[in-house]
Amino acid sequence: MTLTHEPIEGEHFIVVSETTGNEWEIVVGLEVHCELATVTKLFCGCPNMFGDEPNTNVCPVCLGLPGSLPVLNENVVELAMRLGRALQCSVEPSVFARKNYFYPDMPKDYQVTQFDRPINADGWLDLPDGTRVGIERAHIEEDTGKNSHAGGSGRIHGADYSLVDYNRAGVPLVEIVGRPHIRHPEQAKTYIDELRAILLTTGASDAKMEEGSLRVDANVSVRRVGDSELGTRCEVKNLNSLRSLGRAIEYEARRQVDLLETGERIKQETRHWDEGAGRTRAGRSKEEAEDYRYFQEPDLVPLVPSAEWIAAIDAAMPPLPAARRDALALASGLGVTESSVVIAVQRDLDQLALAAIAAGGDGKRVLTHVEHNLSGEGSAELGPDAFAQLVGLELGGQLTATQAKTVLAEMVVSGRAPDVIAAELGFEAMDSSELEGIVDGLIAESPEEWSDFCTGDDKKRAKLQGFFTGKIMKATKGQADGKAVAALLESRRAESL
Amino acid sequence: MSAIPSTAIEIAAAVRSGSLSAREVLDDHLARIDARDGEINAFNLVMVDEARAAAAAVDAQVAAGEDPGPLAGVPLALKDNLCTHGIPTTCSSRILEGWRPPYDATVVKRVNAAGAISIGKTNLDEFAMGSSTENSAFGPTRNPRDTSRVPGGSSGGSAAAVAAGFAPISLGSDTGGSIRQPAALCGVVGVKPTYGLVSRYGLIAFASSLDQIGPFSTTVADSALLLETISGYDGRDSTSINAPSPSLIESLGEGVDGLRIGFVTELMGEGIAPDVAARVRQAADALAAAGAQIGEVSVPAAAYGLSAYYLIAPAEASSNLARYDGVRYGMRVDAPTTAEMNAATRTAGFGDEVKRRIMLGTYALSAGYYDAYYGKALKVRTLIVRDFERAYADFDLLITPTSPTTAFKFGDKTADPLSMYLNDICTIPTNLAGHPAMSVPFGGGADGMPVGVQLLAPALGEATMFRAAAILESAAPAIDEVWS
């Protein structure tokens, strides 16, 4: 049986079976672990540092030595609550639990986490495309140490010996469990982008996927379009970049559709993404998975943050990406999902754009420059009034789009006024008769090309339009307005036919 | 050499006044250990060098006109599940072979700061699991009063050390009776404080929600002094109560006039030896004679305490003892894979009773069994707390036997774990409730072995409890008084 898997355009990623014509929908829920950016670890005073000499940031508590006891770091609670509130969760009285399993990177052979009573519950995250992804919970837990295997294949099986670095043991994590509301690999990537922006905005984490301070597991299932029940899911691990995330989801969905279309069942299991091979491989089966024997951690007391504490967090909450996009959309008159709006917030240029608009700059032009001509870095010299003035010159016809871009680049460097820069560069509005004279002269110079331009097919014409535009721009030293040139060429063509 | 007093309070007073040196006190006690511990086996380790250095430091302080503290020069024995910096701490288990903690338990720091001389680490049932000290990997401790009998457990070494005069005071830990029961069987005072009154930091955990460190002594006043020294808030233990230490010594002489003291009917009937029950009644009479009002009270859920305890304690233990996996410290038995190494190490390193409880606890927490076992035990625990609250609405203190019998012979109960577990029937309910309780010697049984009477109080009711204990102490018949 052969299948084609052409995605259908639109919000949902649909896999279609060629033989049966069945349409399958992808359903994804993401679990994100992120390390909180505290100075010290979750239950002791050891530094929370990445990349130090192995086993230097350790003490009896994070090594789980006999007799040691955990003491909760208040800053962890603060950051976890900030994140939770930013994800619209309610902060609940919570308890810690022990998740019991043997693994050498776990000093106590249990992980202290939150199980049935997490600190943050029931929130959501709005994506730039307007999708609302539910957040089931965002709870606190401790990180494990790190194993490395020497000799043999470098994997645990067949290694000569293994080493464990406990510097990471006891580093505070928040696990953010998203509901299965994602329907497209690209949407999964957007979700992580958006979540990362929130983590950075709230100061909860530096959220570096490559360094492992943000780790993503994807629960992927498929179902027939129109079905309301969820299919059996597989949890895909080892996703070290956004690219891996998108590829893995797509691969996994296709794998599952193939199985289902040949009458097989999906086995609920953990699968590992192999970036090199571009495929997922089966890991531990959930059916044979260990029983973690969760129970309340008796060495810690229930965590009940006061209403005052929660109120203080809300009061100090910085504006979040979704709210910033709303504000920018409102001010610019553009849609909230418009790429220039999304990008302005991503690049942290929304405040500048808002101020430029407030100073009289046209919203659309301002955001076009933000999207295409500003990087976010090194824009400090650019004042909103000058930015608005530049856009005014452009709209008034005194500067072409190309000239405006050049002037803007200079403004970013020097902070000087746009009219001064334009005058220095010799940018002046070109009067139309001057332009007509130049264009007619160039047409006369290249009669063969002109004839081809007038009578050729679309492809030929497009090519020759580029030829003439290039010559005109060269002759006018870039001062001609691109739109005016195109209009003029078209009118001369119509005249000659 | 001047005569060495027998109590901590007298020794400290003499050392602080300069009339007796800490060195003399220590030498005397080391000599007693030397003479008799070969037979008793109270100690896993006698810390001769460290103790001599500590005694010299105390003497130097006195010579310099400084006050070494309320326990100046008092030899003190530490149960070998309390971490001591650089000194082997074994829990009487092979699995901790060779491990030296890089830190002191909070209680160890506090007794050292008070001028006490830590003289050694005492034997226990492995990981504090047992009621006779027969479960030690290093051989049993013997009851100093009759060496054919057990000293009780799990803090059998700490109880025997005090009973044998190896040290006037010692520290033990009590999870289900592990201080009070050996205190009763050895004829000394033993106290299980309110959960959270004494920091557990550095106590190697058996069952974290039940474990509590407490004192042994020959007199009620010495236990009061030691408890005052070790109690109080510790930022390293999240379950530590943030309140000032109770003033116990001060209230010792206040008597019991007007106090309402209740007999717990559920703990005076079936299973309690008649001679033990008779002593408890006699003790109640003594309290009545001193002005207390004695009545009967029912704590119905206490009858289920034993069952709940033997699910909750093993469940926590199964998790607490997971870390002994051969990876980081202690014993390691090499094997081809990590999992096999873990299994081989734990198979060789743990004794039978520890393995039994790990399996019990693992089972109780397993998916599909949790609700029926662990979950239900937690509910019983809540009921016990509620029943005690009801009892304390009408009574200031409760009184029961500490142990159903006097000290039994070696091997009597090792074949049947359940009969051993029944030893803790009177002591377990207080651990589940988190309340304080203590055992005070009160005469002997028909076999001439000591009987302990248990006093129970509501949370943080230590001061009242000690007042009644002082009355019992003064009214107690001699242990060898002929039983009638």
PDB file of C-alpha atoms in Angstrom, chain A residues 246-345:
ATOM      1  CA  GLY A 246       8.882  20.019  13.700  1.00  0.00           C
ATOM      2  CA  ARG A 247      10.529  17.188  11.815  1.00  0.00           C
ATOM      3  CA  ALA A 248       9.895  14.666  14.577  1.00  0.00           C
ATOM      4  CA  ILE A 249       6.212  15.485  14.853  1.00  0.00           C
ATOM      5  CA  GLU A 250       5.746  15.190  11.113  1.00  0.00           C
ATOM      6  CA  TYR A 251       7.674  11.929  10.920  1.00  0.00           C
ATOM      7  CA  GLU A 252       5.866  10.439  13.881  1.00  0.00           C
ATOM      8  CA  ALA A 253       2.445  11.357  12.526  1.00  0.00           C
ATOM      9  CA  ARG A 254       3.209   9.782   9.163  1.00  0.00           C
ATOM     10  CA  ARG A 255       4.518   6.673  10.884  1.00  0.00           C
ATOM     11  CA  GLN A 256       1.337   6.327  12.873  1.00  0.00           C
ATOM     12  CA  VAL A 257      -0.902   6.880   9.825  1.00  0.00           C
ATOM     13  CA  ASP A 258       1.041   4.193   7.940  1.00  0.00           C
ATOM     14  CA  LEU A 259       0.481   1.753  10.767  1.00  0.00           C
ATOM     15  CA  LEU A 260      -3.198   2.562  11.172  1.00  0.00           C
ATOM     16  CA  GLU A 261      -3.869   2.384   7.426  1.00  0.00           C
ATOM     17  CA  THR A 262      -2.391  -1.110   7.336  1.00  0.00           C
ATOM     18  CA  GLY A 263      -4.668  -2.174  10.165  1.00  0.00           C
ATOM     19  CA  GLU A 264      -2.117  -2.083  12.942  1.00  0.00           C
ATOM     20  CA  ARG A 265      -2.488  -0.547  16.365  1.00  0.00           C
ATOM     21  CA  ILE A 266      -0.368   2.190  17.892  1.00  0.00           C
ATOM     22  CA  LYS A 267       1.483   1.061  20.990  1.00  0.00           C
ATOM     23  CA  GLN A 268       1.728   3.729  23.657  1.00  0.00           C
ATOM     24  CA  GLU A 269       5.454   4.175  24.151  1.00  0.00           C
ATOM     25  CA  THR A 270       8.345   6.555  24.470  1.00  0.00           C
ATOM     26  CA  ARG A 271      10.216   7.124  21.196  1.00  0.00           C
ATOM     27  CA  HIS A 272      13.531   8.846  20.643  1.00  0.00           C
ATOM     28  CA  TRP A 273      14.139  11.232  17.754  1.00  0.00           C
ATOM     29  CA  ASP A 274      17.236  10.442  15.724  1.00  0.00           C
ATOM     30  CA  GLU A 275      18.113  13.710  13.989  1.00  0.00           C
ATOM     31  CA  GLY A 276      20.678  12.112  11.684  1.00  0.00           C
ATOM     32  CA  ALA A 277      18.386   9.345  10.492  1.00  0.00           C
ATOM     33  CA  GLY A 278      15.361  11.616  10.507  1.00  0.00           C
ATOM     34  CA  ARG A 279      13.208   9.092  12.321  1.00  0.00           C
ATOM     35  CA  THR A 280      11.901   8.112  15.740  1.00  0.00           C
ATOM     36  CA  ARG A 281      12.893   4.857  17.425  1.00  0.00           C
ATOM     37  CA  ALA A 282      11.045   2.938  20.111  1.00  0.00           C
ATOM     38  CA  GLY A 283      12.315   3.340  23.658  1.00  0.00           C
ATOM     39  CA  ARG A 284      10.733   2.027  26.809  1.00  0.00           C
ATOM     40  CA  SER A 285       7.184   0.812  26.368  1.00  0.00           C
ATOM     41  CA  LYS A 286       4.710   2.483  28.706  1.00  0.00           C
ATOM     42  CA  GLU A 287       3.020  -0.846  29.278  1.00  0.00           C
ATOM     43  CA  GLU A 288       6.224  -2.205  30.775  1.00  0.00           C
ATOM     44  CA  ALA A 289       7.070   1.128  32.359  1.00  0.00           C
ATOM     45  CA  GLU A 290       8.047   1.341  35.969  1.00  0.00           C
ATOM     46  CA  ASP A 291       5.523   2.052  38.670  1.00  0.00           C
ATOM     47  CA  TYR A 292       6.777   5.276  40.242  1.00  0.00           C
ATOM     48  CA  ARG A 293       4.979   4.716  43.561  1.00  0.00           C
ATOM     49  CA  TYR A 294       4.297   8.414  44.101  1.00  0.00           C
ATOM     50  CA  PHE A 295       3.597   9.520  47.636  1.00  0.00           C
ATOM     51  CA  GLN A 296       3.742  12.807  49.486  1.00  0.00           C
ATOM     52  CA  GLU A 297       7.316  13.906  50.327  1.00  0.00           C
ATOM     53  CA  PRO A 298       7.392  13.704  54.146  1.00  0.00           C
ATOM     54  CA  ASP A 299      10.502  15.881  54.428  1.00  0.00           C
ATOM     55  CA  LEU A 300       8.691  18.948  53.076  1.00  0.00           C
ATOM     56  CA  VAL A 301       5.591  20.737  54.250  1.00  0.00           C
ATOM     57  CA  PRO A 302       2.714  21.779  51.971  1.00  0.00           C
ATOM     58  CA  LEU A 303       3.410  24.934  49.979  1.00  0.00           C
ATOM     59  CA  VAL A 304       0.699  27.546  50.473  1.00  0.00           C
ATOM     60  CA  PRO A 305       1.703  30.933  49.011  1.00  0.00           C
ATOM     61  CA  SER A 306      -0.195  33.818  50.605  1.00  0.00           C
ATOM     62  CA  ALA A 307      -2.767  35.812  48.658  1.00  0.00           C
ATOM     63  CA  GLU A 308      -0.544  38.880  49.168  1.00  0.00           C
ATOM     64  CA  TRP A 309       2.389  37.136  47.547  1.00  0.00           C
ATOM     65  CA  ILE A 310       0.322  36.156  44.512  1.00  0.00           C
ATOM     66  CA  ALA A 311      -1.125  39.682  44.270  1.00  0.00           C
ATOM     67  CA  ALA A 312       2.374  41.169  44.363  1.00  0.00           C
ATOM     68  CA  ILE A 313       3.418  38.897  41.503  1.00  0.00           C
ATOM     69  CA  ASP A 314       0.412  39.956  39.437  1.00  0.00           C
ATOM     70  CA  ALA A 315       1.092  43.617  40.153  1.00  0.00           C
ATOM     71  CA  ALA A 316       4.709  43.339  39.051  1.00  0.00           C
ATOM     72  CA  MET A 317       3.950  41.269  35.930  1.00  0.00           C
ATOM     73  CA  PRO A 318       5.642  42.796  32.876  1.00  0.00           C
ATOM     74  CA  PRO A 319       3.531  43.122  29.689  1.00  0.00           C
ATOM     75  CA  LEU A 320       3.390  39.709  28.019  1.00  0.00           C
ATOM     76  CA  PRO A 321       3.828  39.053  24.282  1.00  0.00           C
ATOM     77  CA  ALA A 322       0.119  38.519  23.539  1.00  0.00           C
ATOM     78  CA  ALA A 323      -0.877  41.756  25.239  1.00  0.00           C
ATOM     79  CA  ARG A 324       1.932  43.603  23.478  1.00  0.00           C
ATOM     80  CA  ARG A 325       0.740  42.297  20.106  1.00  0.00           C
ATOM     81  CA  ASP A 326      -2.798  43.417  20.917  1.00  0.00           C
ATOM     82  CA  ALA A 327      -1.603  46.904  21.762  1.00  0.00           C
ATOM     83  CA  LEU A 328       0.473  47.156  18.607  1.00  0.00           C
ATOM     84  CA  ALA A 329      -2.339  45.849  16.406  1.00  0.00           C
ATOM     85  CA  LEU A 330      -4.704  48.391  17.867  1.00  0.00           C
ATOM     86  CA  ALA A 331      -2.289  51.286  17.362  1.00  0.00           C
ATOM     87  CA  SER A 332      -1.213  50.306  13.856  1.00  0.00           C
ATOM     88  CA  GLY A 333      -4.582  49.231  12.556  1.00  0.00           C
ATOM     89  CA  LEU A 334      -3.087  45.913  11.443  1.00  0.00           C
ATOM     90  CA  GLY A 335      -4.330  42.470  12.389  1.00  0.00           C
ATOM     91  CA  VAL A 336      -2.934  40.857  15.540  1.00  0.00           C
ATOM     92  CA  THR A 337      -1.634  37.878  13.543  1.00  0.00           C
ATOM     93  CA  GLU A 338       0.121  40.087  10.939  1.00  0.00           C
ATOM     94  CA  SER A 339       3.756  39.006  10.650  1.00  0.00           C
ATOM     95  CA  SER A 340       5.094  42.532  11.161  1.00  0.00           C
ATOM     96  CA  VAL A 341       3.168  42.789  14.442  1.00  0.00           C
ATOM     97  CA  VAL A 342       4.420  39.396  15.634  1.00  0.00           C
ATOM     98  CA  ILE A 343       7.992  40.158  14.663  1.00  0.00           C
ATOM     99  CA  ALA A 344       8.021  43.620  16.235  1.00  0.00           C
ATOM    100  CA  VAL A 345       7.163  42.037  19.586  1.00  0.00           C
TER     101      VAL A 345
END
